[in-house]
Amino acid sequence: MRLRLSPGDASAIRSRIKIIPILQNLTGWCNLTCMAIHTAVHHSGIYFITFTCYRWLRLFEMANAYSEVYNFFGILNRQGHQVLGYVIMPNHVHMLLYFCTTGQPLNTVIGNGKRFIGYEIIRRLKAKGADAVLHLLKEGVSPVESKKGKLHQLWQDTFDVKVCRTEKFILQKLNYLHANPSRGRWKLCNEPYEYEHSSAAFYEIGKRDNIWLKDYRDFLALVQD
């Protein structure tokens, strides 16, 4: 049965998340529930994905390119994948994605998205006359990549992918990404659902603005044994 939160019940899912034991530090548990991916991923499933701007520069903020990440989410949806949770920080993105096998591996799908977003970031930085930032991004290109025609280094060399096999792990990752804007050095909001570029309001107060954002609970049966 699909679970639904009543609109305005901002504490419901947070309470549920907080009572989950912190199991990932127990011996062997992480191997059963998550796996860092270093090779091409072809299998359908729910994945927790992170990609980060080069040298942790606040490129999304500098270029006001948050909309391009949303455009990428829409592309993912049209390709048959489903975004189940996300946060777009000034310099990195966390997302929970149901990846549907469509012929291209997950690594390629995300790589194409990063190129799509990166092209627009460069265009916007040029339009703003952000020459110092553009120069720094040019300096980040390795000699090998420069010979191949690469002009700017937009991203950290790799992105992190973990497969999610249990609801506990999914909820831990949702809690982690939703809390990101309100904690540590960021302090971009007081409550997670107040941050504009996040799925926290979708889960916590029932905000349904983005047609491409889906409830993770609708996909559990597809990934659980």
PDB file of C-alpha atoms in Angstrom:
ATOM      1  CA  MET A   1       0.000   0.000   0.000  1.00  0.00           C
ATOM      2  CA  ARG A   2       1.300   3.443  -0.847  1.00  0.00           C
ATOM      3  CA  LEU A   3       1.950   5.656   2.164  1.00  0.00           C
ATOM      4  CA  ARG A   4       0.934   9.316   2.037  1.00  0.00           C
ATOM      5  CA  LEU A   5       1.760  12.142   4.400  1.00  0.00           C
ATOM      6  CA  SER A   6      -0.948  14.596   5.330  1.00  0.00           C
ATOM      7  CA  PRO A   7      -0.183  18.094   4.003  1.00  0.00           C
ATOM      8  CA  GLY A   8       1.450  20.196   6.681  1.00  0.00           C
ATOM      9  CA  ASP A   9       2.785  17.253   8.645  1.00  0.00           C
ATOM     10  CA  ALA A  10       6.387  18.461   8.502  1.00  0.00           C
ATOM     11  CA  SER A  11       7.646  16.168  11.226  1.00  0.00           C
ATOM     12  CA  ALA A  12       6.193  12.855  10.088  1.00  0.00           C
ATOM     13  CA  ILE A  13       8.904  11.519   7.847  1.00  0.00           C
ATOM     14  CA  ARG A  14      11.693  13.106   9.902  1.00  0.00           C
ATOM     15  CA  SER A  15      10.450  11.260  12.975  1.00  0.00           C
ATOM     16  CA  ARG A  16      10.394   8.046  11.022  1.00  0.00           C
ATOM     17  CA  ILE A  17      13.909   8.587   9.790  1.00  0.00           C
ATOM     18  CA  LYS A  18      15.355   9.488  13.183  1.00  0.00           C
ATOM     19  CA  ILE A  19      14.271   6.244  14.825  1.00  0.00           C
ATOM     20  CA  ILE A  20      16.194   4.159  12.317  1.00  0.00           C
ATOM     21  CA  PRO A  21      19.275   2.631  13.978  1.00  0.00           C
ATOM     22  CA  ILE A  22      22.577   3.796  12.562  1.00  0.00           C
ATOM     23  CA  LEU A  23      23.565   0.456  11.124  1.00  0.00           C
ATOM     24  CA  GLN A  24      26.056   1.294   8.446  1.00  0.00           C
ATOM     25  CA  ASN A  25      28.989   1.067  10.852  1.00  0.00           C
ATOM     26  CA  LEU A  26      28.196  -2.511  11.833  1.00  0.00           C
ATOM     27  CA  THR A  27      30.516  -5.101  10.362  1.00  0.00           C
ATOM     28  CA  GLY A  28      29.305  -6.313   6.999  1.00  0.00           C
ATOM     29  CA  TRP A  29      26.094  -4.272   6.903  1.00  0.00           C
ATOM     30  CA  CYS A  30      27.326  -1.776   4.332  1.00  0.00           C
ATOM     31  CA  ASN A  31      28.317  -4.585   1.987  1.00  0.00           C
ATOM     32  CA  LEU A  32      24.728  -5.798   2.033  1.00  0.00           C
ATOM     33  CA  THR A  33      23.044  -2.474   1.485  1.00  0.00           C
ATOM     34  CA  CYS A  34      25.375  -0.212  -0.458  1.00  0.00           C
ATOM     35  CA  MET A  35      28.268  -0.516  -2.816  1.00  0.00           C
ATOM     36  CA  ALA A  36      30.453   2.198  -4.269  1.00  0.00           C
ATOM     37  CA  ILE A  37      30.356   1.807  -8.039  1.00  0.00           C
ATOM     38  CA  HIS A  38      33.604   2.075 -10.008  1.00  0.00           C
ATOM     39  CA  THR A  39      32.522   0.227 -13.170  1.00  0.00           C
ATOM     40  CA  ALA A  40      29.689   0.669 -15.651  1.00  0.00           C
ATOM     41  CA  VAL A  41      26.254   0.148 -14.071  1.00  0.00           C
ATOM     42  CA  HIS A  42      23.626  -1.491 -16.268  1.00  0.00           C
ATOM     43  CA  HIS A  43      21.160  -2.935 -13.755  1.00  0.00           C
ATOM     44  CA  SER A  44      17.882  -1.242 -12.859  1.00  0.00           C
ATOM     45  CA  GLY A  45      17.665  -0.127  -9.249  1.00  0.00           C
ATOM     46  CA  ILE A  46      17.664   2.784  -6.833  1.00  0.00           C
ATOM     47  CA  TYR A  47      20.996   4.598  -6.627  1.00  0.00           C
ATOM     48  CA  PHE A  48      22.314   7.399  -4.447  1.00  0.00           C
ATOM     49  CA  ILE A  49      24.409   9.666  -6.672  1.00  0.00           C
ATOM     50  CA  THR A  50      26.670  12.612  -5.898  1.00  0.00           C
ATOM     51  CA  PHE A  51      28.559  14.852  -8.299  1.00  0.00           C
ATOM     52  CA  THR A  52      30.656  17.830  -7.266  1.00  0.00           C
ATOM     53  CA  CYS A  53      31.954  20.985  -8.909  1.00  0.00           C
ATOM     54  CA  TYR A  54      35.676  21.298  -9.581  1.00  0.00           C
ATOM     55  CA  ARG A  55      37.605  22.275  -6.437  1.00  0.00           C
ATOM     56  CA  TRP A  56      34.250  22.618  -4.679  1.00  0.00           C
ATOM     57  CA  LEU A  57      33.672  25.945  -6.420  1.00  0.00           C
ATOM     58  CA  ARG A  58      30.121  27.239  -6.011  1.00  0.00           C
ATOM     59  CA  LEU A  59      29.448  27.057  -9.725  1.00  0.00           C
ATOM     60  CA  PHE A  60      25.697  26.481  -9.497  1.00  0.00           C
ATOM     61  CA  GLU A  61      25.444  29.605  -7.370  1.00  0.00           C
ATOM     62  CA  MET A  62      27.919  31.680  -9.401  1.00  0.00           C
ATOM     63  CA  ALA A  63      26.194  30.891 -12.697  1.00  0.00           C
ATOM     64  CA  ASN A  64      22.687  30.671 -11.211  1.00  0.00           C
ATOM     65  CA  ALA A  65      22.487  27.315 -12.974  1.00  0.00           C
ATOM     66  CA  TYR A  66      20.110  25.478 -10.644  1.00  0.00           C
ATOM     67  CA  SER A  67      17.529  25.431 -13.431  1.00  0.00           C
ATOM     68  CA  GLU A  68      19.872  23.381 -15.616  1.00  0.00           C
ATOM     69  CA  VAL A  69      19.958  20.617 -13.011  1.00  0.00           C
ATOM     70  CA  TYR A  70      16.160  20.621 -13.043  1.00  0.00           C
ATOM     71  CA  ASN A  71      16.239  20.402 -16.830  1.00  0.00           C
ATOM     72  CA  PHE A  72      18.508  17.370 -16.488  1.00  0.00           C
ATOM     73  CA  PHE A  73      16.034  15.789 -14.065  1.00  0.00           C
ATOM     74  CA  GLY A  74      13.341  16.262 -16.704  1.00  0.00           C
ATOM     75  CA  ILE A  75      15.548  14.580 -19.298  1.00  0.00           C
ATOM     76  CA  LEU A  76      16.074  11.634 -16.949  1.00  0.00           C
ATOM     77  CA  ASN A  77      12.318  11.302 -16.567  1.00  0.00           C
ATOM     78  CA  ARG A  78      11.760  11.311 -20.321  1.00  0.00           C
ATOM     79  CA  GLN A  79      14.416   8.601 -20.671  1.00  0.00           C
ATOM     80  CA  GLY A  80      12.452   6.360 -18.304  1.00  0.00           C
ATOM     81  CA  HIS A  81      14.391   7.030 -15.097  1.00  0.00           C
ATOM     82  CA  GLN A  82      12.789   8.530 -11.982  1.00  0.00           C
ATOM     83  CA  VAL A  83      14.173  11.098  -9.552  1.00  0.00           C
ATOM     84  CA  LEU A  84      13.100  10.064  -6.040  1.00  0.00           C
ATOM     85  CA  GLY A  85      14.926  12.691  -3.997  1.00  0.00           C
ATOM     86  CA  TYR A  86      17.518  15.421  -4.448  1.00  0.00           C
ATOM     87  CA  VAL A  87      19.283  18.468  -3.123  1.00  0.00           C
ATOM     88  CA  ILE A  88      21.146  20.973  -5.293  1.00  0.00           C
ATOM     89  CA  MET A  89      23.776  22.693  -3.189  1.00  0.00           C
ATOM     90  CA  PRO A  90      25.845  25.659  -4.436  1.00  0.00           C
ATOM     91  CA  ASN A  91      28.697  23.306  -5.403  1.00  0.00           C
ATOM     92  CA  HIS A  92      27.365  19.742  -5.500  1.00  0.00           C
ATOM     93  CA  VAL A  93      24.296  17.629  -6.145  1.00  0.00           C
ATOM     94  CA  HIS A  94      22.945  14.641  -4.248  1.00  0.00           C
ATOM     95  CA  MET A  95      20.177  12.633  -5.853  1.00  0.00           C
ATOM     96  CA  LEU A  96      18.261   9.435  -5.286  1.00  0.00           C
ATOM     97  CA  LEU A  97      17.477   7.934  -8.686  1.00  0.00           C
ATOM     98  CA  TYR A  98      15.549   4.929  -9.876  1.00  0.00           C
ATOM     99  CA  PHE A  99      17.657   3.898 -12.861  1.00  0.00           C
ATOM    100  CA  CYS A 100      15.808   1.930 -15.520  1.00  0.00           C
ATOM    101  CA  THR A 101      17.857  -0.177 -17.912  1.00  0.00           C
ATOM    102  CA  THR A 102      17.510   1.557 -21.278  1.00  0.00           C
ATOM    103  CA  GLY A 103      20.688   0.566 -23.129  1.00  0.00           C
ATOM    104  CA  GLN A 104      23.040   3.201 -21.726  1.00  0.00           C
ATOM    105  CA  PRO A 105      24.864   2.483 -18.449  1.00  0.00           C
ATOM    106  CA  LEU A 106      24.194   4.762 -15.498  1.00  0.00           C
ATOM    107  CA  ASN A 107      27.710   6.195 -15.728  1.00  0.00           C
ATOM    108  CA  THR A 108      27.025   7.389 -19.282  1.00  0.00           C
ATOM    109  CA  VAL A 109      23.632   8.833 -18.369  1.00  0.00           C
ATOM    110  CA  ILE A 110      25.103  10.889 -15.530  1.00  0.00           C
ATOM    111  CA  GLY A 111      28.169  11.840 -17.583  1.00  0.00           C
ATOM    112  CA  ASN A 112      25.956  13.172 -20.372  1.00  0.00           C
ATOM    113  CA  GLY A 113      23.968  15.150 -17.826  1.00  0.00           C
ATOM    114  CA  LYS A 114      27.093  16.716 -16.374  1.00  0.00           C
ATOM    115  CA  ARG A 115      28.210  17.784 -19.845  1.00  0.00           C
ATOM    116  CA  PHE A 116      24.763  19.262 -20.518  1.00  0.00           C
ATOM    117  CA  ILE A 117      24.831  21.207 -17.245  1.00  0.00           C
ATOM    118  CA  GLY A 118      28.486  22.186 -17.646  1.00  0.00           C
ATOM    119  CA  TYR A 119      27.936  23.705 -21.090  1.00  0.00           C
ATOM    120  CA  GLU A 120      25.287  26.013 -19.674  1.00  0.00           C
ATOM    121  CA  ILE A 121      27.404  26.926 -16.646  1.00  0.00           C
ATOM    122  CA  ILE A 122      30.227  28.061 -18.946  1.00  0.00           C
ATOM    123  CA  ARG A 123      27.811  30.014 -21.141  1.00  0.00           C
ATOM    124  CA  ARG A 124      26.393  31.830 -18.138  1.00  0.00           C
ATOM    125  CA  LEU A 125      29.789  32.543 -16.611  1.00  0.00           C
ATOM    126  CA  LYS A 126      30.933  34.062 -19.902  1.00  0.00           C
ATOM    127  CA  ALA A 127      27.784  36.178 -20.065  1.00  0.00           C
ATOM    128  CA  LYS A 128      28.505  37.472 -16.554  1.00  0.00           C
ATOM    129  CA  GLY A 129      32.127  38.241 -17.402  1.00  0.00           C
ATOM    130  CA  ALA A 130      33.397  35.887 -14.692  1.00  0.00           C
ATOM    131  CA  ASP A 131      36.871  35.792 -16.226  1.00  0.00           C
ATOM    132  CA  ALA A 132      38.721  34.819 -13.050  1.00  0.00           C
ATOM    133  CA  VAL A 133      36.524  31.761 -12.549  1.00  0.00           C
ATOM    134  CA  LEU A 134      36.762  30.779 -16.206  1.00  0.00           C
ATOM    135  CA  HIS A 135      40.555  31.071 -16.041  1.00  0.00           C
ATOM    136  CA  LEU A 136      40.628  28.807 -12.999  1.00  0.00           C
ATOM    137  CA  LEU A 137      38.478  26.240 -14.797  1.00  0.00           C
ATOM    138  CA  LYS A 138      40.805  26.358 -17.807  1.00  0.00           C
ATOM    139  CA  GLU A 139      43.835  25.792 -15.594  1.00  0.00           C
ATOM    140  CA  GLY A 140      42.163  22.686 -14.202  1.00  0.00           C
ATOM    141  CA  VAL A 141      42.231  20.869 -17.546  1.00  0.00           C
ATOM    142  CA  SER A 142      44.974  18.255 -17.684  1.00  0.00           C
ATOM    143  CA  PRO A 143      47.428  18.305 -20.628  1.00  0.00           C
ATOM    144  CA  VAL A 144      45.990  15.016 -21.884  1.00  0.00           C
ATOM    145  CA  GLU A 145      42.416  16.330 -21.861  1.00  0.00           C
ATOM    146  CA  SER A 146      43.549  19.640 -23.345  1.00  0.00           C
ATOM    147  CA  LYS A 147      44.981  17.792 -26.360  1.00  0.00           C
ATOM    148  CA  LYS A 148      41.567  16.193 -26.821  1.00  0.00           C
ATOM    149  CA  GLY A 149      39.982  19.640 -27.060  1.00  0.00           C
ATOM    150  CA  LYS A 150      38.679  20.049 -23.531  1.00  0.00           C
ATOM    151  CA  LEU A 151      38.593  23.714 -22.513  1.00  0.00           C
ATOM    152  CA  HIS A 152      37.290  23.767 -18.939  1.00  0.00           C
ATOM    153  CA  GLN A 153      37.299  21.459 -15.922  1.00  0.00           C
ATOM    154  CA  LEU A 154      33.815  21.740 -14.423  1.00  0.00           C
ATOM    155  CA  TRP A 155      33.662  18.703 -12.160  1.00  0.00           C
ATOM    156  CA  GLN A 156      35.642  16.586  -9.788  1.00  0.00           C
ATOM    157  CA  ASP A 157      37.057  13.694 -11.810  1.00  0.00           C
ATOM    158  CA  THR A 158      34.650  11.074 -10.482  1.00  0.00           C
ATOM    159  CA  PHE A 159      31.157  10.931  -9.093  1.00  0.00           C
ATOM    160  CA  ASP A 160      29.945   8.703  -6.298  1.00  0.00           C
ATOM    161  CA  VAL A 161      27.253   6.077  -6.857  1.00  0.00           C
ATOM    162  CA  LYS A 162      25.852   3.700  -4.255  1.00  0.00           C
ATOM    163  CA  VAL A 163      23.185   1.093  -4.869  1.00  0.00           C
ATOM    164  CA  CYS A 164      20.306   1.149  -2.365  1.00  0.00           C
ATOM    165  CA  ARG A 165      18.868  -2.252  -1.494  1.00  0.00           C
ATOM    166  CA  THR A 166      16.844  -1.527   1.647  1.00  0.00           C
ATOM    167  CA  GLU A 167      14.328   1.080   2.740  1.00  0.00           C
ATOM    168  CA  LYS A 168      16.473   1.826   5.783  1.00  0.00           C
ATOM    169  CA  PHE A 169      19.387   2.831   3.606  1.00  0.00           C
ATOM    170  CA  ILE A 170      17.138   4.878   1.303  1.00  0.00           C
ATOM    171  CA  LEU A 171      15.732   6.788   4.274  1.00  0.00           C
ATOM    172  CA  GLN A 172      19.202   7.396   5.662  1.00  0.00           C
ATOM    173  CA  LYS A 173      20.262   8.915   2.355  1.00  0.00           C
ATOM    174  CA  LEU A 174      17.087  11.018   2.087  1.00  0.00           C
ATOM    175  CA  ASN A 175      17.644  12.306   5.605  1.00  0.00           C
ATOM    176  CA  TYR A 176      21.277  13.052   4.789  1.00  0.00           C
ATOM    177  CA  LEU A 177      20.630  14.979   1.590  1.00  0.00           C
ATOM    178  CA  HIS A 178      17.614  16.861   2.974  1.00  0.00           C
ATOM    179  CA  ALA A 179      19.578  17.969   6.052  1.00  0.00           C
ATOM    180  CA  ASN A 180      22.539  19.188   3.984  1.00  0.00           C
ATOM    181  CA  PRO A 181      21.400  22.845   3.519  1.00  0.00           C
ATOM    182  CA  SER A 182      20.604  23.397   7.210  1.00  0.00           C
ATOM    183  CA  ARG A 183      23.719  21.974   8.819  1.00  0.00           C
ATOM    184  CA  GLY A 184      27.442  22.578   9.144  1.00  0.00           C
ATOM    185  CA  ARG A 185      28.873  25.620   7.434  1.00  0.00           C
ATOM    186  CA  TRP A 186      26.002  26.011   5.014  1.00  0.00           C
ATOM    187  CA  LYS A 187      23.073  27.199   7.144  1.00  0.00           C
ATOM    188  CA  LEU A 188      21.022  27.992   4.039  1.00  0.00           C
ATOM    189  CA  CYS A 189      17.761  27.381   5.900  1.00  0.00           C
ATOM    190  CA  ASN A 190      16.410  26.587   9.355  1.00  0.00           C
ATOM    191  CA  GLU A 191      14.333  23.563   8.376  1.00  0.00           C
ATOM    192  CA  PRO A 192      15.102  21.195   5.476  1.00  0.00           C
ATOM    193  CA  TYR A 193      11.720  21.782   3.792  1.00  0.00           C
ATOM    194  CA  GLU A 194      12.470  25.526   3.592  1.00  0.00           C
ATOM    195  CA  TYR A 195      15.338  25.040   1.148  1.00  0.00           C
ATOM    196  CA  GLU A 196      14.170  25.749  -2.382  1.00  0.00           C
ATOM    197  CA  HIS A 197      16.387  23.319  -4.266  1.00  0.00           C
ATOM    198  CA  SER A 198      15.477  20.119  -2.453  1.00  0.00           C
ATOM    199  CA  SER A 199      12.855  17.379  -2.330  1.00  0.00           C
ATOM    200  CA  ALA A 200      12.399  17.857   1.434  1.00  0.00           C
ATOM    201  CA  ALA A 201       9.149  19.804   0.998  1.00  0.00           C
ATOM    202  CA  PHE A 202       7.811  17.013  -1.231  1.00  0.00           C
ATOM    203  CA  TYR A 203       8.214  14.459   1.538  1.00  0.00           C
ATOM    204  CA  GLU A 204       7.657  16.634   4.606  1.00  0.00           C
ATOM    205  CA  ILE A 205       4.746  18.932   3.692  1.00  0.00           C
ATOM    206  CA  GLY A 206       3.346  17.307   0.566  1.00  0.00           C
ATOM    207  CA  LYS A 207       4.509  19.952  -1.928  1.00  0.00           C
ATOM    208  CA  ARG A 208       3.961  18.609  -5.442  1.00  0.00           C
ATOM    209  CA  ASP A 209       5.455  21.164  -7.849  1.00  0.00           C
ATOM    210  CA  ASN A 210       7.678  18.940  -9.992  1.00  0.00           C
ATOM    211  CA  ILE A 211       6.001  16.299 -12.142  1.00  0.00           C
ATOM    212  CA  TRP A 212       9.282  14.391 -12.532  1.00  0.00           C
ATOM    213  CA  LEU A 213       9.754  13.894  -8.770  1.00  0.00           C
ATOM    214  CA  LYS A 214       8.341  10.580  -7.546  1.00  0.00           C
ATOM    215  CA  ASP A 215       7.850   8.988  -4.122  1.00  0.00           C
ATOM    216  CA  TYR A 216      10.529   6.384  -3.396  1.00  0.00           C
ATOM    217  CA  ARG A 217       7.905   4.105  -1.803  1.00  0.00           C
ATOM    218  CA  ASP A 218       6.317   3.549  -5.199  1.00  0.00           C
ATOM    219  CA  PHE A 219       9.544   1.867  -6.355  1.00  0.00           C
ATOM    220  CA  LEU A 220      10.478  -0.271  -3.353  1.00  0.00           C
ATOM    221  CA  ALA A 221       8.867  -3.393  -4.780  1.00  0.00           C
ATOM    222  CA  LEU A 222      11.132  -3.115  -7.821  1.00  0.00           C
ATOM    223  CA  VAL A 223      14.350  -3.286  -5.808  1.00  0.00           C
ATOM    224  CA  GLN A 224      13.555  -5.436  -2.783  1.00  0.00           C
ATOM    225  CA  ASP A 225      13.751  -9.219  -2.797  1.00  0.00           C
TER     226      ASP A 225
END
